[in-house]
Short mmCIF file of C-alpha atoms and ligand atoms in Angstrom, two decimals:
data_model
loop_
_atom_site.label_atom_id
_atom_site.label_comp_id
_atom_site.label_asym_id
_atom_site.label_seq_id
_atom_site.Cartn_x
_atom_site.Cartn_y
_atom_site.Cartn_z
CA UNK A 280 -21.32 27.44 2.75
CA UNK A 281 -20.43 26.80 6.31
CA UNK A 282 -18.09 29.34 7.98
CA UNK A 283 -16.51 29.27 11.26
CA UNK A 284 -14.45 31.86 13.41
CA UNK A 285 -11.34 30.73 15.38
CA UNK A 286 -10.33 32.69 18.48
CA UNK A 287 -6.80 33.65 19.09
CA UNK A 288 -5.47 32.30 22.39
CA UNK A 289 -2.20 32.60 24.34
CA UNK A 290 -2.95 29.89 26.65
CA UNK A 291 -0.20 27.13 26.65
CA UNK A 292 -1.79 23.68 25.96
CA UNK A 293 -0.62 20.31 26.42
CA UNK A 294 -2.73 18.14 23.96
CA UNK A 295 -2.72 14.40 23.75
CA UNK A 296 -4.19 13.38 20.65
CA UNK A 297 -5.40 9.63 20.39
CA UNK A 298 -8.14 10.65 18.01
CA UNK A 299 -6.35 12.22 14.95
CA UNK A 300 -8.16 11.13 11.79
CA UNK A 301 -7.04 7.51 10.57
CA UNK A 302 -4.68 7.62 7.66
CA UNK A 303 -6.35 8.74 4.46
CA UNK A 304 -3.90 7.01 2.01
CA UNK A 305 -3.99 3.70 3.93
CA UNK A 306 -7.80 3.66 4.12
CA UNK A 307 -8.19 4.26 0.41
CA UNK A 308 -5.84 1.29 -0.20
CA UNK A 309 -7.72 -0.86 2.33
CA UNK A 310 -11.04 -0.37 0.38
CA UNK A 311 -9.52 -1.13 -3.05
CA UNK A 312 -6.87 -3.74 -2.13
CA UNK A 313 -9.47 -5.99 -0.36
CA UNK A 314 -10.83 -6.66 -3.79
CA UNK A 315 -7.83 -8.47 -4.80
CA UNK A 316 -8.20 -11.13 -2.32
CA UNK A 317 -10.89 -14.00 -2.15
CA UNK A 318 -11.46 -13.79 1.61
CA UNK A 319 -12.96 -11.13 3.77
CA UNK A 320 -10.48 -8.32 4.86
CA UNK A 321 -10.81 -6.88 8.48
CA UNK A 322 -9.92 -3.38 8.89
CA UNK A 323 -10.00 -1.31 12.17
CA UNK A 324 -10.04 2.42 12.47
CA UNK A 325 -11.00 3.00 8.79
CA UNK A 326 -11.17 6.75 8.05
CA UNK A 327 -14.87 7.72 7.86
CA UNK A 328 -14.22 10.87 5.87
CA UNK A 329 -15.99 11.60 2.80
CA UNK A 330 -13.11 10.72 0.32
CA UNK A 331 -12.48 7.17 1.86
CA UNK A 332 -16.27 6.27 2.28
CA UNK A 333 -16.32 7.11 -1.48
CA UNK A 334 -13.77 4.59 -2.00
CA UNK A 335 -15.56 1.92 0.23
CA UNK A 336 -18.74 2.55 -1.64
CA UNK A 337 -17.37 2.09 -5.03
CA UNK A 338 -15.82 -1.20 -3.76
CA UNK A 339 -19.47 -2.09 -2.81
CA UNK A 340 -20.78 -1.11 -6.23
CA UNK A 341 -18.17 -3.42 -7.82
CA UNK A 342 -19.80 -6.49 -5.91
CA UNK A 343 -18.05 -6.24 -2.58
CA UNK A 344 -20.22 -6.90 0.58
CA UNK A 345 -19.38 -4.42 3.43
CA UNK A 346 -20.13 -4.81 7.06
CA UNK A 347 -19.40 -1.74 8.95
CA UNK A 348 -19.56 -0.75 12.58
CA UNK A 349 -18.11 2.79 12.93
CA UNK A 350 -14.64 2.58 11.90
CA UNK A 351 -14.58 -1.40 12.10
CA UNK A 352 -15.11 -2.60 8.50
CA UNK A 353 -15.04 -6.02 6.92
CA UNK A 354 -14.93 -6.23 3.20
CA UNK A 355 -15.89 -9.47 1.43
CA UNK A 356 -14.82 -9.48 -2.15
CA UNK A 357 -17.02 -11.00 -4.88
CA UNK A 358 -15.76 -14.08 -6.76
CA UNK A 359 -15.73 -11.81 -9.65
CA UNK A 360 -15.81 -7.99 -9.84
CA UNK A 361 -19.04 -6.79 -11.48
CA UNK A 362 -19.85 -4.11 -13.86
CA UNK A 363 -21.57 -1.46 -11.76
CA UNK A 364 -25.11 -0.14 -12.83
CA UNK A 365 -24.08 3.32 -12.02
CA UNK A 366 -21.28 5.76 -12.35
CA UNK A 367 -18.63 5.58 -9.60
CA UNK A 368 -18.28 8.81 -7.65
CA UNK A 369 -14.77 9.51 -6.05
CA UNK A 370 -16.08 12.63 -4.53
CA UNK A 371 -13.10 15.00 -3.94
CA UNK A 372 -10.39 12.27 -3.96
CA UNK A 373 -7.53 12.18 -6.62
CA UNK A 374 -6.26 9.08 -4.91
CA UNK A 375 -9.63 7.36 -5.26
CA UNK A 376 -9.90 8.18 -8.91
CA UNK A 377 -6.41 7.56 -10.14
CA UNK A 378 -5.96 4.16 -8.21
CA UNK A 379 -9.25 2.92 -9.33
CA UNK A 380 -8.50 4.00 -12.85
CA UNK A 381 -5.46 1.52 -12.67
CA UNK A 382 -7.41 -1.15 -10.95
CA UNK A 383 -10.35 -1.10 -13.22
CA UNK A 384 -8.38 -0.86 -16.53
CA UNK A 385 -7.68 -4.59 -16.25
CA UNK A 386 -11.17 -5.64 -15.30
CA UNK A 387 -13.57 -6.63 -17.91
CA UNK A 388 -16.45 -4.21 -18.16
CA UNK A 389 -17.46 -0.66 -18.43
CA UNK A 390 -16.90 1.80 -15.72
CA UNK A 391 -17.29 5.64 -15.37
CA UNK A 392 -15.42 7.42 -12.77
CA UNK A 393 -16.49 10.99 -11.86
CA UNK A 394 -15.96 13.36 -8.69
CA UNK A 395 -16.74 16.74 -7.42
CA UNK A 396 -16.20 19.91 -9.43
CA UNK A 397 -12.73 20.27 -8.01
CA UNK A 398 -11.68 16.66 -8.89
CA UNK A 399 -13.18 17.00 -12.53
CA UNK A 400 -10.84 19.86 -13.10
CA UNK A 401 -7.63 17.96 -12.09
CA UNK A 402 -5.30 16.26 -14.46
CA UNK A 403 -5.70 12.63 -15.15
CA UNK A 404 -3.38 12.29 -18.13
CA UNK A 405 -0.69 11.48 -15.87
CA UNK A 406 -2.36 8.09 -15.34
CA UNK A 407 -4.47 7.78 -18.32
CA UNK A 408 -1.46 8.16 -21.04
CA UNK A 409 0.66 5.41 -19.26
CA UNK A 410 -2.42 3.13 -18.88
CA UNK A 411 -3.34 3.55 -22.49
CA UNK A 412 0.05 2.75 -23.47
CA UNK A 413 -0.23 -0.65 -21.93
CA UNK A 414 -3.73 -1.17 -23.61
CA UNK A 415 -6.19 0.40 -21.27
CA UNK A 416 -9.21 1.88 -23.11
CA UNK A 417 -9.88 5.21 -21.29
CA UNK A 418 -11.54 8.42 -22.61
CA UNK A 419 -12.65 11.53 -20.89
CA UNK A 420 -12.68 15.42 -21.75
CA UNK A 421 -9.59 16.87 -23.13
CA UNK A 422 -8.69 13.39 -24.81
CA UNK A 423 -8.82 11.52 -21.39
CA UNK A 424 -7.23 14.21 -19.41
CA UNK A 425 -10.38 15.37 -17.32
CA UNK A 426 -13.08 13.41 -15.58
CA UNK A 427 -15.66 11.83 -16.01
CA UNK A 428 -13.49 9.11 -17.29
CA UNK A 429 -14.98 6.20 -19.31
CA UNK A 430 -13.04 2.97 -18.89
CA UNK A 431 -13.61 -0.20 -20.76
CA UNK A 432 -11.32 -2.68 -18.95
CA UNK A 433 -9.61 -5.61 -20.72
CA UNK A 434 -6.15 -7.16 -21.22
CA UNK A 435 -3.19 -5.11 -20.24
CA UNK A 436 0.50 -5.53 -21.38
CA UNK A 437 3.53 -5.37 -19.19
CA UNK A 438 5.70 -2.29 -19.23
CA UNK A 439 8.77 -0.31 -18.33
CA UNK A 440 7.98 3.09 -17.27
CA UNK A 441 9.91 5.85 -15.69
CA UNK A 442 7.65 8.39 -14.38
CA UNK A 443 8.32 12.07 -14.87
CA UNK A 444 6.45 12.87 -11.68
CA UNK A 445 7.24 11.56 -8.14
CA UNK A 446 3.69 10.67 -7.32
CA UNK A 447 2.37 7.70 -5.27
CA UNK A 448 -1.07 8.04 -7.02
CA UNK A 449 0.76 7.38 -10.59
CA UNK A 450 2.86 4.61 -9.16
CA UNK A 451 -0.02 2.95 -7.47
CA UNK A 452 -2.38 3.16 -10.48
CA UNK A 453 0.52 1.54 -12.49
CA UNK A 454 1.13 -1.07 -9.98
CA UNK A 455 -2.52 -2.14 -9.85
CA UNK A 456 -2.40 -2.42 -13.63
CA UNK A 457 0.65 -4.40 -13.54
CA UNK A 458 -0.73 -6.95 -11.24
CA UNK A 459 -3.15 -7.77 -14.10
CA UNK A 460 -0.63 -7.42 -17.00
CA UNK A 461 0.73 -10.26 -19.28
CA UNK A 462 4.22 -10.40 -17.75
CA UNK A 463 6.40 -8.64 -15.25
CA UNK A 464 6.49 -4.78 -15.13
CA UNK A 465 8.96 -2.22 -14.07
CA UNK A 466 8.16 1.15 -12.66
CA UNK A 467 10.71 3.93 -11.49
CA UNK A 468 10.44 7.32 -9.95
CA UNK A 469 13.39 9.65 -9.00
CA UNK A 470 12.35 10.06 -5.32
CA UNK A 471 10.47 7.17 -3.66
CA UNK A 472 6.93 8.51 -3.02
CA UNK A 473 4.78 7.27 -0.18
CA UNK A 474 5.00 3.43 -0.40
CA UNK A 475 1.93 2.28 1.30
CA UNK A 476 0.87 0.41 -1.95
CA UNK A 477 4.16 -1.60 -2.10
CA UNK A 478 4.13 -2.38 1.58
CA UNK A 479 0.45 -3.39 1.83
CA UNK A 480 0.33 -5.47 -1.31
CA UNK A 481 3.50 -7.33 -0.50
CA UNK A 482 1.97 -8.06 2.95
CA UNK A 483 -0.86 -9.62 1.03
CA UNK A 484 1.40 -11.74 -0.88
CA UNK A 485 1.97 -9.88 -4.17
CA UNK A 486 5.42 -9.95 -5.71
CA UNK A 487 6.74 -6.44 -5.68
CA UNK A 488 10.37 -5.69 -5.26
CA UNK A 489 12.50 -2.60 -5.17
CA UNK A 490 15.60 -3.47 -7.12
CA UNK A 491 18.96 -2.14 -6.34
CA UNK A 492 18.87 -0.18 -9.67
CA UNK A 493 15.91 1.72 -8.41
CA UNK A 494 13.27 0.03 -10.63
CA UNK A 495 10.26 -1.47 -8.76
CA UNK A 496 9.51 -4.92 -10.39
CA UNK A 497 5.91 -6.13 -10.31
CA UNK A 498 4.89 -9.59 -10.99
CA UNK A 499 1.31 -10.30 -12.25
CA UNK A 500 -1.01 -12.01 -9.91
CA UNK A 501 -1.33 -15.75 -10.27
CA UNK A 502 -3.72 -16.27 -7.46
CA UNK A 503 -5.90 -14.10 -5.24
CA UNK A 504 -3.92 -12.16 -2.52
CA UNK A 505 -4.27 -12.97 1.21
CA UNK A 506 -6.92 -10.63 2.94
CA UNK A 507 -5.85 -7.48 4.84
CA UNK A 508 -5.88 -7.64 8.65
CA UNK A 509 -5.07 -3.98 9.76
CA UNK A 510 -5.69 -1.30 12.32
CA UNK A 511 -5.07 1.89 10.20
CA UNK A 512 -2.85 4.31 12.05
CA UNK A 513 -3.38 8.02 12.59
CA UNK A 514 -2.61 10.19 9.69
CA UNK A 515 0.56 12.12 9.99
CA UNK A 516 -0.71 14.82 7.53
CA UNK A 517 -3.72 15.39 9.67
CA UNK A 518 -1.63 15.45 12.96
CA UNK A 519 0.68 18.00 11.45
CA UNK A 520 -1.97 20.74 11.88
CA UNK A 521 -1.61 20.26 15.70
CA UNK A 522 2.17 19.94 15.30
CA UNK A 523 2.22 23.28 14.04
CA UNK A 524 -0.18 24.71 16.63
CA UNK A 525 2.36 23.30 19.35
CA UNK A 526 5.34 24.84 17.52
CA UNK A 527 3.88 28.40 17.39
CA UNK A 528 2.17 28.79 20.81
CA UNK A 529 4.49 29.52 23.64
CA UNK A 530 4.99 26.59 26.11
CA UNK A 531 2.51 24.40 24.23
CA UNK A 532 2.92 20.71 23.18
CA UNK A 533 1.18 17.95 21.36
CA UNK A 534 1.54 14.20 21.42
CA UNK A 535 0.21 12.47 18.37
CA UNK A 536 -0.52 8.94 19.27
CA UNK A 537 -0.33 5.71 17.00
CA UNK A 538 0.63 7.44 13.89
CA UNK A 539 2.50 5.97 11.00
CA UNK A 540 6.17 6.77 11.23
CA UNK A 541 6.73 5.72 7.62
CA UNK A 542 9.79 8.00 6.56
CA UNK A 543 7.81 9.07 3.35
CA UNK A 544 5.21 10.63 5.32
CA UNK A 545 6.98 12.48 8.29
CA UNK A 546 9.28 14.70 6.41
CA UNK A 547 7.29 17.84 7.26
CA UNK A 548 7.99 17.18 11.09
CA UNK A 549 11.86 17.06 10.23
CA UNK A 550 11.37 20.41 8.68
CA UNK A 551 9.48 21.92 11.77
CA UNK A 552 12.19 20.42 13.71
CA UNK A 553 14.74 22.12 11.58
CA UNK A 554 13.01 25.49 12.14
CA UNK A 555 13.52 25.01 15.86
CA UNK A 556 10.60 23.06 17.54
CA UNK A 557 11.31 20.34 19.76
CA UNK A 558 10.18 16.98 18.24
CA UNK A 559 10.70 13.25 19.25
CA UNK A 560 9.47 9.96 17.89
CA UNK A 561 8.73 6.79 19.76
CA UNK A 562 8.30 3.69 17.64
CA UNK A 563 6.06 1.20 19.13
CA UNK A 564 5.16 -1.53 16.58
CA UNK A 565 5.58 -2.41 12.86
CA UNK A 566 2.51 -3.57 10.84
CA UNK A 567 2.97 -3.07 7.28
CA UNK A 568 5.03 0.04 8.58
CA UNK A 569 6.32 1.51 11.66
CA UNK A 570 3.75 3.04 13.96
CA UNK A 571 4.28 5.05 17.05
CA UNK A 572 3.82 8.56 18.87
CA UNK A 573 5.21 11.87 17.93
CA UNK A 574 5.81 14.63 20.47
CA UNK A 575 6.13 18.27 19.48
CA UNK A 576 6.90 21.02 21.98
CA UNK A 577 7.31 24.71 21.47
CA UNK A 578 10.84 25.72 21.87
CA UNK A 579 10.98 29.44 21.14
CA UNK A 580 10.45 31.53 18.14
CA UNK A 581 10.81 29.41 14.84
CA UNK A 582 13.49 30.26 12.36
CA UNK A 583 12.86 30.47 8.52
CA UNK A 584 13.85 27.43 6.29
CA UNK A 585 14.41 26.60 2.86
CA UNK A 586 12.53 23.54 1.35
CA UNK A 587 13.60 22.22 -1.91
CA UNK A 588 14.39 18.58 -1.50
CA UNK A 589 12.09 15.35 -0.82
CA UNK A 590 9.26 17.55 -1.84
CA UNK A 591 7.10 14.56 -2.54
CA UNK A 592 7.39 13.60 1.08
CA UNK A 593 5.90 16.73 2.41
CA UNK A 594 3.53 17.90 -0.18
CA UNK A 595 0.30 17.54 1.73
CA UNK A 596 1.90 19.51 4.70
CA UNK A 597 3.22 22.50 2.81
CA UNK A 598 0.17 24.57 3.49
CA UNK A 599 0.35 24.18 7.21
CA UNK A 600 4.03 24.42 7.31
CA UNK A 601 3.55 27.78 5.45
CA UNK A 602 1.60 29.00 8.68
CA UNK A 603 4.79 28.22 10.66
CA UNK A 604 6.85 29.87 8.01
CA UNK A 605 4.64 33.15 8.18
CA UNK A 606 5.56 33.65 12.07
CA UNK A 607 9.37 32.40 11.84
CA UNK A 608 12.20 34.65 11.95
CA UNK A 609 13.51 35.61 8.39
CA UNK A 610 12.43 34.57 4.92
CA UNK A 611 11.45 30.95 4.02
CA UNK A 612 11.79 29.61 0.55
CA UNK A 613 9.90 26.67 -0.91
CA UNK A 614 11.35 25.37 -4.40
CA UNK A 615 10.62 22.21 -6.69
CA UNK A 616 6.91 22.23 -5.64
CA UNK A 617 5.15 22.68 -8.77
CA UNK A 618 3.00 19.62 -7.91
CA UNK A 619 1.20 22.04 -5.31
CA UNK A 620 -0.57 23.69 -8.28
CA UNK A 621 -2.65 20.53 -9.04
CA UNK A 622 -3.75 19.46 -5.64
CA UNK A 623 -7.27 19.90 -4.26
CA UNK A 624 -6.79 23.59 -5.15
CA UNK A 625 -3.82 25.37 -6.74
CA UNK A 626 -1.99 25.48 -3.45
CA UNK A 627 0.68 27.96 -4.24
CA UNK A 628 -2.10 30.38 -5.13
CA UNK A 629 -4.65 29.65 -2.20
CA UNK A 630 -1.71 29.50 0.50
CA UNK A 631 -0.32 32.89 -0.59
CA UNK A 632 -3.74 34.47 -1.26
CA UNK A 633 -4.64 33.52 2.46
CA UNK A 634 -1.31 34.84 3.86
CA UNK A 635 -1.67 38.01 1.90
CA UNK A 636 -4.88 38.60 3.50
CA UNK A 637 -3.23 38.23 6.82
CA UNK A 638 -0.81 41.00 5.97
CA UNK A 639 2.02 38.68 5.24
CA UNK A 640 4.62 39.64 2.47
CA UNK A 641 5.09 36.65 -0.02
CA UNK A 642 6.60 36.27 -3.48
CA UNK A 643 5.11 33.80 -5.96
CA UNK A 644 7.22 31.55 -8.13
CA UNK A 645 6.02 29.03 -10.64
CA UNK A 646 7.30 26.12 -8.56
CA UNK A 647 7.04 27.62 -5.22
CA UNK A 648 7.06 30.82 -3.06
CA UNK A 649 8.93 32.80 -0.56
CA UNK A 650 7.33 33.90 2.84
CA UNK A 651 8.76 36.77 4.76
CA UNK A 652 8.13 35.86 8.46
CA UNK A 653 6.50 38.24 10.68
CA UNK A 654 2.94 38.49 12.36
CA UNK A 655 -0.23 37.37 11.41
CA UNK A 656 -3.21 39.83 11.20
CA UNK A 657 -7.00 38.78 11.46
CA UNK A 658 -8.60 37.97 8.28
CA UNK A 659 -11.46 36.19 6.45
CA UNK A 660 -10.05 33.08 4.49
CA UNK A 661 -11.58 31.46 1.66
CA UNK A 662 -10.71 27.83 1.64
CA UNK A 663 -11.41 27.28 -2.20
CA UNK A 664 -13.02 23.92 -1.19
CA UNK A 665 -9.61 22.61 -0.11
CA UNK A 666 -9.52 20.86 3.29
CA UNK A 667 -5.87 21.38 3.92
CA UNK A 668 -6.22 25.29 3.22
CA UNK A 669 -9.27 25.40 5.72
CA UNK A 670 -7.39 23.62 8.43
CA UNK A 671 -4.09 25.39 8.01
CA UNK A 672 -5.62 28.88 8.39
CA UNK A 673 -7.71 27.55 11.18
CA UNK A 674 -4.50 26.92 13.08
CA UNK A 675 -3.39 30.44 12.09
CA UNK A 676 -6.47 31.42 14.15
CA UNK A 677 -4.70 30.54 17.18
CA UNK A 678 -2.42 33.70 16.70
CA UNK A 679 -4.94 35.98 15.20
CA UNK A 680 -8.90 35.64 14.94
CA UNK A 681 -9.66 34.02 11.49
CA UNK A 682 -12.97 33.47 9.94
CA UNK A 683 -12.60 30.52 7.53
CA UNK A 684 -15.29 30.39 4.93
CA UNK A 685 -16.33 27.06 3.21
CA UNK A 686 -15.19 24.66 5.89
CA UNK A 687 -17.43 21.62 4.82
CA UNK A 688 -14.30 20.23 2.75
CA UNK A 689 -12.64 19.33 6.24
CA UNK A 690 -14.96 16.37 6.31
CA UNK A 691 -13.23 14.79 3.38
CA UNK A 692 -10.10 13.91 5.47
CA UNK A 693 -10.53 15.01 9.20
CA UNK A 694 -14.21 15.05 10.35
CA UNK A 695 -13.39 15.49 13.96
CA UNK A 696 -10.76 18.35 13.29
CA UNK A 697 -12.82 21.00 15.20
CA UNK A 698 -13.53 18.95 18.14
CA UNK A 699 -9.73 18.67 18.65
CA UNK A 700 -9.19 22.37 17.96
CA UNK A 701 -11.92 23.25 20.42
CA UNK A 702 -9.67 21.76 23.38
CA UNK A 703 -7.39 24.47 22.55
CA UNK A 704 -9.52 27.62 21.64
CA UNK A 705 -12.96 29.04 21.01
CA UNK A 706 -14.79 28.16 17.73
CA UNK A 707 -17.95 30.28 16.72
CA UNK A 708 -20.18 29.02 14.03
C1 S3P B 878 -1.55 10.25 -1.97
C2 S3P B 878 -0.55 10.82 -2.71
C3 S3P B 878 -0.06 12.05 -2.91
C4 S3P B 878 -0.88 12.96 -1.79
C5 S3P B 878 -2.34 12.60 -1.69
C6 S3P B 878 -2.55 11.15 -1.30
C7 S3P B 878 -1.76 8.81 -2.11
O1 S3P B 878 -0.57 12.36 -4.00
O2 S3P B 878 -0.81 14.43 -2.10
O3 S3P B 878 -3.06 13.44 -0.77
O4 S3P B 878 -2.67 8.35 -1.13
O5 S3P B 878 -1.16 8.05 -2.94
P1 S3P B 878 0.67 12.32 -5.41
O6 S3P B 878 1.29 11.18 -5.15
O7 S3P B 878 -0.02 12.38 -6.65
O8 S3P B 878 1.52 13.40 -5.22
#
């Protein structure tokens, strides 16, 4: 298990990041959606993280031919997706497993989806139940809840489904199934979750419309989609670690270049702004979604905040936001965030365990937590194999030396994280 020590620093920095990891959600979708075309898709700046490379490898096992030169990827789909001769390994990626479950449910053949020990303990019935209800044949441990999942693809019925959870993974799995169903389908969620799937598939020619009554209407495909031609923007969830760094170190600033400014993805920056950081957004282009730069500057001690709305829009950033809360003035509160318990780790538990090790007082609730802001003490932090826990506490290390155990998981989403962090402080193996 690789462990790393981050040294505290008081040195103001001004970081211009044009190498934040490419967006993970969009990269997964590039690998999968290119299979729905009959022409080669050209993707620039594909995320070379373990999770997204696993999705790319699955596309290859399904018959796509892939040419890759660094982050430049060309995916040529097969005329017909083929039954793979081996199991399909999604690594640590919930997105990979849930979206592929939706896609493969409608494809003739037998498919086994598996993943690492963490992914194999995460709930899959949120997709397997609605997929089974439209005719998918899926089995797995705990009656289809736990991977490995065995899928026998076949005919799917159209549906009308209101999801009890605001989740882009569930929505995307159901949209991918709906594209293969026998008639138009309807899907609804309470808060619009990240909408890369709708934007990208519509851009490729699929008929997916958000109706005025809040239902998303998906028409089945009548012909192959147009190929993708895309440069993946930087990942705002990865950039957010360096946003928090700038917000907590006096006189520091970070510019995150060429990042998606999709409103469903930048809510955490809005919260950091509410806590007192100076933040500005500069939109530069719009390719499937708005893309531009975000500048974050230190603006004095942060204030506490209550976070209870739009949780699906900042679910991935709550661990890093919790580091900001732990040094803010007053008590911060996170509510309605039960979903944190079923991420790469139980993040309510792993965030609070880490903060308590740093001497921060917290109160745990079933659907969130309270953090009494104060100072952070040096500590040894277990990441529990969760990339966002490892990176959040590495940023806390800027204020008090932190030894982070089990940092290998960072490679799932942000392989050059420590290269960027080393521009601000010292890192010892
Ligand atoms: C993702 C959706 C989110 C997010 C995950 C990536 C996606 O999960 O936490 O990191 O790419 O669709 P849920 O939509 O299930 O909350």
